[in-house]
PDB file of C-alpha atoms and ligand atoms in Angstrom:
ATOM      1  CA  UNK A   1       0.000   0.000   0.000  1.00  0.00           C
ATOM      2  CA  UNK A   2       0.832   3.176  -0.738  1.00  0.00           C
ATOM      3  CA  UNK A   3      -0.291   6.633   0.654  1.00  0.00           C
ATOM      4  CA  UNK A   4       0.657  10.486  -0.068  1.00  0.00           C
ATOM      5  CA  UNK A   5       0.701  12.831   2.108  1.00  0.00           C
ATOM      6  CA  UNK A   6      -0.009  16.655   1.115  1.00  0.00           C
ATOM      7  CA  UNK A   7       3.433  18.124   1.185  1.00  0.00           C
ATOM      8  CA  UNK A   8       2.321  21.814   0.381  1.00  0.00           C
ATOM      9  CA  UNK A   9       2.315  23.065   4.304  1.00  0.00           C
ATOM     10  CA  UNK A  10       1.997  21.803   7.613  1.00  0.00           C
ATOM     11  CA  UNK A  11       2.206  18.947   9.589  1.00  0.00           C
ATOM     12  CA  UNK A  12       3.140  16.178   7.215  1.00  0.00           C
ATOM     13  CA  UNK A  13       6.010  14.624   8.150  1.00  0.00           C
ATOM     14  CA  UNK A  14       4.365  13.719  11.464  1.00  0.00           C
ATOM     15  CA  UNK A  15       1.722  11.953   9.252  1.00  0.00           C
ATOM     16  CA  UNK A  16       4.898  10.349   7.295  1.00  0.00           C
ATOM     17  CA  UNK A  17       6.491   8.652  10.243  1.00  0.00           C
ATOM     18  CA  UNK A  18       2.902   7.465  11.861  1.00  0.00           C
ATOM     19  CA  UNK A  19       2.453   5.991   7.827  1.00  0.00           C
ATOM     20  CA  UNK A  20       6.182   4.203   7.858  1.00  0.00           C
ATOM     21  CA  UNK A  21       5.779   2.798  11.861  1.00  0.00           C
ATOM     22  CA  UNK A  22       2.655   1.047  10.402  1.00  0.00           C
ATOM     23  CA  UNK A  23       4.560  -0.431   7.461  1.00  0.00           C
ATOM     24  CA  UNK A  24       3.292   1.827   4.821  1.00  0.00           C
ATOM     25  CA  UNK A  25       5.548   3.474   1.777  1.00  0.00           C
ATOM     26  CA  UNK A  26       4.608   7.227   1.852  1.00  0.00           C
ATOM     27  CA  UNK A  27       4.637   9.386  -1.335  1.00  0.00           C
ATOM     28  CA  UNK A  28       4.743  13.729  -0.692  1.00  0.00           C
ATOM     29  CA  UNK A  29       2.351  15.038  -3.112  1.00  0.00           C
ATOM     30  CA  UNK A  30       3.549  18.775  -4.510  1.00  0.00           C
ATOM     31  CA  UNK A  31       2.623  18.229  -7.940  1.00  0.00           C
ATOM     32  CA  UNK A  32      -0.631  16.584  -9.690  1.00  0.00           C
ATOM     33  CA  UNK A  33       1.663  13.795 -11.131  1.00  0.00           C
ATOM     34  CA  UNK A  34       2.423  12.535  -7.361  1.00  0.00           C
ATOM     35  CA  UNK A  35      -1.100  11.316  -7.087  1.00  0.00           C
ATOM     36  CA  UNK A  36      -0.598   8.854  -9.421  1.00  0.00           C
ATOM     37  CA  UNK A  37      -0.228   4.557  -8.020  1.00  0.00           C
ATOM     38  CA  UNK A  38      -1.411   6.193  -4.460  1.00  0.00           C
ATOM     39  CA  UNK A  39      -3.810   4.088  -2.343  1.00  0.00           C
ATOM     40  CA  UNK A  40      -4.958   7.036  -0.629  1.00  0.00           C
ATOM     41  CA  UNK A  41      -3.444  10.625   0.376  1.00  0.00           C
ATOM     42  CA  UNK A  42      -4.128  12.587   4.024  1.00  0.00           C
ATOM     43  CA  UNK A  43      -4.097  16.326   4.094  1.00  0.00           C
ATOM     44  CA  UNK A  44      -2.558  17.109   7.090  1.00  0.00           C
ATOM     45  CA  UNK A  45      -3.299  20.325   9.500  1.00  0.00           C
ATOM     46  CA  UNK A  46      -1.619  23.617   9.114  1.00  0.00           C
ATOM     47  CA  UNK A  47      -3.585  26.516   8.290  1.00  0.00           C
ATOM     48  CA  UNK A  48      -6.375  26.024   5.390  1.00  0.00           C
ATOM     49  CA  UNK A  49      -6.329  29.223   2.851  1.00  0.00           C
ATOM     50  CA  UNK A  50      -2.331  28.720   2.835  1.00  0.00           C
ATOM     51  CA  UNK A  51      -3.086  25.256   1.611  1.00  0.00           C
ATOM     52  CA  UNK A  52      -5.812  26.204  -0.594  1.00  0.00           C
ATOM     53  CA  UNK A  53      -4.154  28.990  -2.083  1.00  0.00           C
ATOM     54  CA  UNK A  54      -0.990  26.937  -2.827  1.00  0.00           C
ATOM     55  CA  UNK A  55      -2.904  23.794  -4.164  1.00  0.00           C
ATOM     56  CA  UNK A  56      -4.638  26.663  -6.262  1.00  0.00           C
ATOM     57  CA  UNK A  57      -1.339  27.769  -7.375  1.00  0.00           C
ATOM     58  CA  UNK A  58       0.064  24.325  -8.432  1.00  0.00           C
ATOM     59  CA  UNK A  59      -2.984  23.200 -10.379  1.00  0.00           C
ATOM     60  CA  UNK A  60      -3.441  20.634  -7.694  1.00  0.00           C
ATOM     61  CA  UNK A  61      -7.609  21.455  -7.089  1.00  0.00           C
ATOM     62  CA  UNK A  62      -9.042  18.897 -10.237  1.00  0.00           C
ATOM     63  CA  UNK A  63      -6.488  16.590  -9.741  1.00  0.00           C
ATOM     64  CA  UNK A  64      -7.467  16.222  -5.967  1.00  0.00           C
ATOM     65  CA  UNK A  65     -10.943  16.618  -6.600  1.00  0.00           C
ATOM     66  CA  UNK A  66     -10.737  13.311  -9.081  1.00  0.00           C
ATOM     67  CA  UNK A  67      -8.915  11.571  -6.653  1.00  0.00           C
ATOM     68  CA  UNK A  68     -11.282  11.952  -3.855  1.00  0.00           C
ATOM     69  CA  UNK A  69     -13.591  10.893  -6.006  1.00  0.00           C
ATOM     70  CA  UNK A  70     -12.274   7.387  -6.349  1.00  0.00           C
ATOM     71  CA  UNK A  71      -9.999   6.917  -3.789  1.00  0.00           C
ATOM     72  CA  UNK A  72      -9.717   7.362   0.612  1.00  0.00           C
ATOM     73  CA  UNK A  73      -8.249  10.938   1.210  1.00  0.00           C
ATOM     74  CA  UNK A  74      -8.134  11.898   5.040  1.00  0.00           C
ATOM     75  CA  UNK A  75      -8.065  15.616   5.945  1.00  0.00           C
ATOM     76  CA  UNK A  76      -6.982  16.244   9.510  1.00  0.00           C
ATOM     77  CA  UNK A  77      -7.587  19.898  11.230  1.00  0.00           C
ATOM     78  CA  UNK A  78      -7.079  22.141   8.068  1.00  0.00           C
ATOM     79  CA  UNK A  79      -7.389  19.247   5.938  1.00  0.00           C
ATOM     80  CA  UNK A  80     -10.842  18.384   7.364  1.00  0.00           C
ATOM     81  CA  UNK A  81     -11.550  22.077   6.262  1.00  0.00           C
ATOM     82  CA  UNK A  82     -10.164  22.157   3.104  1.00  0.00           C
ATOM     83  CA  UNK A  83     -12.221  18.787   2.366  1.00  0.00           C
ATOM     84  CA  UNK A  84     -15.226  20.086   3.427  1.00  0.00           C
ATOM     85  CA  UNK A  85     -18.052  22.126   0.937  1.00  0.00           C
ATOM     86  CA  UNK A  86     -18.486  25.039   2.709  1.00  0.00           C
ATOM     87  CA  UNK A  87     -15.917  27.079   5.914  1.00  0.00           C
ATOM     88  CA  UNK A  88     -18.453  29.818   5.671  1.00  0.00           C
ATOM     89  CA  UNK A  89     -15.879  32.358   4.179  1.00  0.00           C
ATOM     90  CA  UNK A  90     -14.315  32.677   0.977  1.00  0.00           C
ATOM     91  CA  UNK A  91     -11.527  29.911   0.323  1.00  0.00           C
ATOM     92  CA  UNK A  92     -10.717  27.265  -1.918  1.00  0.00           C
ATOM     93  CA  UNK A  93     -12.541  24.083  -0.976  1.00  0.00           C
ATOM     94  CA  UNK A  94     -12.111  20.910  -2.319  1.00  0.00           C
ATOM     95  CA  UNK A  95     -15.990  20.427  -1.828  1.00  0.00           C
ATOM     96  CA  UNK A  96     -15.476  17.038  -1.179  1.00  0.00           C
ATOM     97  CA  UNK A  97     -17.164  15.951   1.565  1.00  0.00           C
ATOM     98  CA  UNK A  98     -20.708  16.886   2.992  1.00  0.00           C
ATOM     99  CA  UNK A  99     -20.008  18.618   5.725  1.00  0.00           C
ATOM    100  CA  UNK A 100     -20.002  22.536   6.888  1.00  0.00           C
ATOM    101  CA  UNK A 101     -17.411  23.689   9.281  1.00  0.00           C
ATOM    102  CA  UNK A 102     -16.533  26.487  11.886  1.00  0.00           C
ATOM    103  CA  UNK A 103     -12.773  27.421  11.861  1.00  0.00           C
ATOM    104  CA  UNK A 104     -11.183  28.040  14.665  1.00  0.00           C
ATOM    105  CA  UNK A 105     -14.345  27.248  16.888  1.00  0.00           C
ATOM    106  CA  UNK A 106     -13.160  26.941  20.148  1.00  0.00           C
ATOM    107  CA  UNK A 107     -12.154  30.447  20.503  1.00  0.00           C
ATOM    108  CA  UNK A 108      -9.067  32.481  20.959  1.00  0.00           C
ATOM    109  CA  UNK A 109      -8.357  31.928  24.532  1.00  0.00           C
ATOM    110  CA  UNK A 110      -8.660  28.404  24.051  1.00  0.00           C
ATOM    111  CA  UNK A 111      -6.576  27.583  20.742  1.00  0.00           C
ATOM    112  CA  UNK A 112      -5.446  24.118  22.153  1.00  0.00           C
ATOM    113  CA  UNK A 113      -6.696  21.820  24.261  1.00  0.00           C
ATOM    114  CA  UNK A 114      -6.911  17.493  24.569  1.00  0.00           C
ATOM    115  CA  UNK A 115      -9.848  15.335  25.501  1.00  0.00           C
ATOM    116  CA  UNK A 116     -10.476  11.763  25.499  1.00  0.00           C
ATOM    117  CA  UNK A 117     -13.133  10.472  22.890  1.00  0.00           C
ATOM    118  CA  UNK A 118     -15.534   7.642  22.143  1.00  0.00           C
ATOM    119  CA  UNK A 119     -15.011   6.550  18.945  1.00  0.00           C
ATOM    120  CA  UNK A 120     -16.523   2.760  18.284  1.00  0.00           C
ATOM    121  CA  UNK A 121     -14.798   2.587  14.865  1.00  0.00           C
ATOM    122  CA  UNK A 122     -11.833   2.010  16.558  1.00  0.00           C
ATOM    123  CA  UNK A 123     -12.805  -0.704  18.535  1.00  0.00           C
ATOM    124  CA  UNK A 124     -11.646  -3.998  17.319  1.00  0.00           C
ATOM    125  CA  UNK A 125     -14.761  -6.200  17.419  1.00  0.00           C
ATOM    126  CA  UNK A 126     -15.344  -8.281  20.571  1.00  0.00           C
ATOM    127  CA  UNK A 127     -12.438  -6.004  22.234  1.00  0.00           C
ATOM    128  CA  UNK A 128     -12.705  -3.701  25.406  1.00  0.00           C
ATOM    129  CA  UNK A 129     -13.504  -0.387  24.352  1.00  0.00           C
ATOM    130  CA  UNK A 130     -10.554   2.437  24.911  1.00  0.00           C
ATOM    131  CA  UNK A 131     -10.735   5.829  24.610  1.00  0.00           C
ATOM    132  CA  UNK A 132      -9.120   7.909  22.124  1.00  0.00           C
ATOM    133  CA  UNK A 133      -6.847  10.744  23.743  1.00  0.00           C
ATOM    134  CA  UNK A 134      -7.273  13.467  20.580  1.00  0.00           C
ATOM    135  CA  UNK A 135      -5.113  16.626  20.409  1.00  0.00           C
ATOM    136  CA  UNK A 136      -6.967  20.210  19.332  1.00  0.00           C
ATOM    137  CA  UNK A 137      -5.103  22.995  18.016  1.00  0.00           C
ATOM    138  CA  UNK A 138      -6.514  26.223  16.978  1.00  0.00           C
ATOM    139  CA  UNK A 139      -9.207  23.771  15.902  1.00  0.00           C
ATOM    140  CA  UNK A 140     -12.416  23.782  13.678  1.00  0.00           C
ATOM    141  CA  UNK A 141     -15.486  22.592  14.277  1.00  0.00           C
ATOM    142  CA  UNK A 142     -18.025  19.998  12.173  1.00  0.00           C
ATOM    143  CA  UNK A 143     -21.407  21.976  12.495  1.00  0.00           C
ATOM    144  CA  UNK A 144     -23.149  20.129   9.789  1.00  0.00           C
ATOM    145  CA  UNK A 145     -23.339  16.790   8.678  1.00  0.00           C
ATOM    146  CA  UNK A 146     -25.028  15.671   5.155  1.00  0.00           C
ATOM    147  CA  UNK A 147     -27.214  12.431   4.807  1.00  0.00           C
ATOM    148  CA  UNK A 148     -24.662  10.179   3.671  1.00  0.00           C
ATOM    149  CA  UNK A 149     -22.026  11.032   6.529  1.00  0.00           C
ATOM    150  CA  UNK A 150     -21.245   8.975   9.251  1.00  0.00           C
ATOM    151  CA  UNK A 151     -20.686  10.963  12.571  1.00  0.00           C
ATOM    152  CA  UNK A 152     -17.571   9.096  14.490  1.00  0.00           C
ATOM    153  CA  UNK A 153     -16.464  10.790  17.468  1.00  0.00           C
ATOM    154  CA  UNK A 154     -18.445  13.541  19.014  1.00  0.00           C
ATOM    155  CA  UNK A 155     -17.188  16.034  21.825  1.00  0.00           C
ATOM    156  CA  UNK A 156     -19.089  15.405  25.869  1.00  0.00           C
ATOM    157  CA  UNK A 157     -21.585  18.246  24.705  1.00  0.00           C
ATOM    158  CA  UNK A 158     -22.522  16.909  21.448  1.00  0.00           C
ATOM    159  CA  UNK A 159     -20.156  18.679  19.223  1.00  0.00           C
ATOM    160  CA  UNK A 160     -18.903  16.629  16.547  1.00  0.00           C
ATOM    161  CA  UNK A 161     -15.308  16.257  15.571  1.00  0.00           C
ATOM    162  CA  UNK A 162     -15.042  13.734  13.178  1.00  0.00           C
ATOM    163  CA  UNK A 163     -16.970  11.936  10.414  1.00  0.00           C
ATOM    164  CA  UNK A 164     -16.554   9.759   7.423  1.00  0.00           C
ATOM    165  CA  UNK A 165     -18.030  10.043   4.135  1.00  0.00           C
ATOM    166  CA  UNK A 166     -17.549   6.960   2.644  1.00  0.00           C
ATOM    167  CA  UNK A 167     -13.780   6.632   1.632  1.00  0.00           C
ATOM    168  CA  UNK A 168     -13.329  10.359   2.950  1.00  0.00           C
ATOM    169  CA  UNK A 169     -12.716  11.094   6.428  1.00  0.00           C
ATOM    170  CA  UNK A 170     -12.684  14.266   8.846  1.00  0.00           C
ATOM    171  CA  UNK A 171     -11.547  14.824  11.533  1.00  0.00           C
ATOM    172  CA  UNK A 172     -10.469  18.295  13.746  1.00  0.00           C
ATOM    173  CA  UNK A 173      -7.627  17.059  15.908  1.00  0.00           C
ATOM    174  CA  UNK A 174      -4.289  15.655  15.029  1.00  0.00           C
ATOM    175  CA  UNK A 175      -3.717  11.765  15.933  1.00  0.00           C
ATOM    176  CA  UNK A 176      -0.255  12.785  13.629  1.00  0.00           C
ATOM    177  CA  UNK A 177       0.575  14.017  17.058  1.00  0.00           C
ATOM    178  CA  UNK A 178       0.081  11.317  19.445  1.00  0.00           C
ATOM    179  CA  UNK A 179       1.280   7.597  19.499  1.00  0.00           C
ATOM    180  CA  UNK A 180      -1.787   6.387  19.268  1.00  0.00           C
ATOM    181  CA  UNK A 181      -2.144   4.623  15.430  1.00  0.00           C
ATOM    182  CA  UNK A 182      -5.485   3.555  15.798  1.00  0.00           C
ATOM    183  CA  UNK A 183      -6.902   6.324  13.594  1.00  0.00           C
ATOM    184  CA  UNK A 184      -4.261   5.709  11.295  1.00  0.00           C
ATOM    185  CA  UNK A 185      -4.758   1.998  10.827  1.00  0.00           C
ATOM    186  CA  UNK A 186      -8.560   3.223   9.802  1.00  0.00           C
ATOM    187  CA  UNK A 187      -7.579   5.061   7.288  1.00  0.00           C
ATOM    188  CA  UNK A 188      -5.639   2.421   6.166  1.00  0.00           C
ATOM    189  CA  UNK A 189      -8.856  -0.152   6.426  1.00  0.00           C
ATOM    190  CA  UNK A 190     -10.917   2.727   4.155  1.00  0.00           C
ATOM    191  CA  UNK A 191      -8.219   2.895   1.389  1.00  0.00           C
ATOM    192  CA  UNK A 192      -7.809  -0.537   1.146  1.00  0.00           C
ATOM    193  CA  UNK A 193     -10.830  -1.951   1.294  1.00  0.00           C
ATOM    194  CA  UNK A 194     -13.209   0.045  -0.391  1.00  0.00           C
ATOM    195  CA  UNK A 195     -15.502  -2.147  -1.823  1.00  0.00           C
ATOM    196  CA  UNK A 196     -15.694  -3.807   1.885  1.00  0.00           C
ATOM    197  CA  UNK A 197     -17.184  -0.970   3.344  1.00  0.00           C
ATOM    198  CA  UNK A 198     -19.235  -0.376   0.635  1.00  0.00           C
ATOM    199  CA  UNK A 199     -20.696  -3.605   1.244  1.00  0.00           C
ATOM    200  CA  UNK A 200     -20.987  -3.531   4.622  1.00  0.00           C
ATOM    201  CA  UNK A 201     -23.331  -0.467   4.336  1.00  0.00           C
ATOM    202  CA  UNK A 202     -25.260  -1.764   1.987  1.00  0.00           C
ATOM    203  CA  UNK A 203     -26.501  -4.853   3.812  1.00  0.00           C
TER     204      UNK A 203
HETATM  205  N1  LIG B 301      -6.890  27.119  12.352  1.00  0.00           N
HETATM  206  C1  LIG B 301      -6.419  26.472  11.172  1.00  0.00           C
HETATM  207  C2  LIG B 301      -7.317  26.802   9.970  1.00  0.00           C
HETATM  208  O1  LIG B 301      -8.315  27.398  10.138  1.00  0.00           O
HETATM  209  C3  LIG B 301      -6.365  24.978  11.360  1.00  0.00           C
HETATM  210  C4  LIG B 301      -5.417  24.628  12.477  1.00  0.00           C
HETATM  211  C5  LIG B 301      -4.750  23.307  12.357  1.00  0.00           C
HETATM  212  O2  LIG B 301      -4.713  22.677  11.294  1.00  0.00           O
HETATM  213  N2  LIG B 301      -4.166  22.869  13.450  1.00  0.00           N
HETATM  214  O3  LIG B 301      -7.008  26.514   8.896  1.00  0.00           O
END
């Protein structure tokens, strides 16, 4: 398997190492012709209109937009914006996924903060369940969800924080940043079996 990572700014050489320590070859994607033989590609965090305006500037929009269309793409804080269809400002968007967001939601104050989450999908059947210990910074929010998205972790008061479209997932911490893999080795399940999960939701 192979995954890119959006090289264009931020966080992605956190996202490389996490990719490698689960035995994956890992591909930085600059240029539209890096998306080619790729499994799947994450977006990582940073700050959104940077990336948008520099994926703008290297033609990179279609090519991603095509991509996402067939194959798992994983946006993580800024990613997770830059996936979404609407930040409620003016930015490029990849439009991907159905989902509205709130940048920077949780205030100034408060730019970063942890919490431990519930997230089922990352329960291995029949195992205990564990919590997932999920790092915010300068964070957005998931406000709205369409019909076809899958809510997977939610804040204590309801707030949710990360979803799945189908192959496409959200979410607005960083697990690049912690040593949990778990979310990781998800990602990994939604690029490479596709037509698995397609199933499953179907029956
Ligand atoms: N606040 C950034 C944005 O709005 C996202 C922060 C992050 O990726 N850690 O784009």
């Amino acid at each position: 398997m192979k995954i890119g990572v959006l090289a264009l700014q931020g966080d992605f050489i956190e996202h490389e190492s996490m990719l490698r320590r689960l035995g994956v070859e890992t591909q930085e994607v600059r240029l539209p012709e890096h998306l080619q033989n790729l499994d799947g590609l994450i977006i990582p965090g940073g700050e959104s209109t940077t990336i948008g305006k520099l994926a703008t500037d290297f033609n990179l929009i279609e090519p991603l937009r095509d991509f996402g269309r067939e194959k798992a793409i994983w946006g993580t804080c800024a990613g997770a914006i830059f996936l979404s269809r609407d930040a409620r400002r003016s930015q490029p968007l990849l439009s991907l996924m159905d989902i509205r967001v709130e940048r920077n939601a949780f205030g100034r104050q408060v730019d970063s903060f942890e919490a431990d989450l519930d997230v089922p999908r990352l329960n291995a059947p029949g195992s205990e369940s564990r919590l997932y210990h999920a790092v915010f910074i300068r964070a957005p929010l998931i406000e709205e969800v369409g019909p076809q998205v899958e809510v997977l972790a939610r804040l204590q008061d309801g707030r949710i924080v990360a979803a799945r479209q189908g192959h496409l997932l959200a979410t607005s911490f960083h697990p690049e940043l912690t040593e949990d893999d778990r979310f990781h080795a998800y990602f990994l399940r939604l690029a490479g079996k596709q037509e698995t999960i397609v199933a499953c939701e179907e029956s």
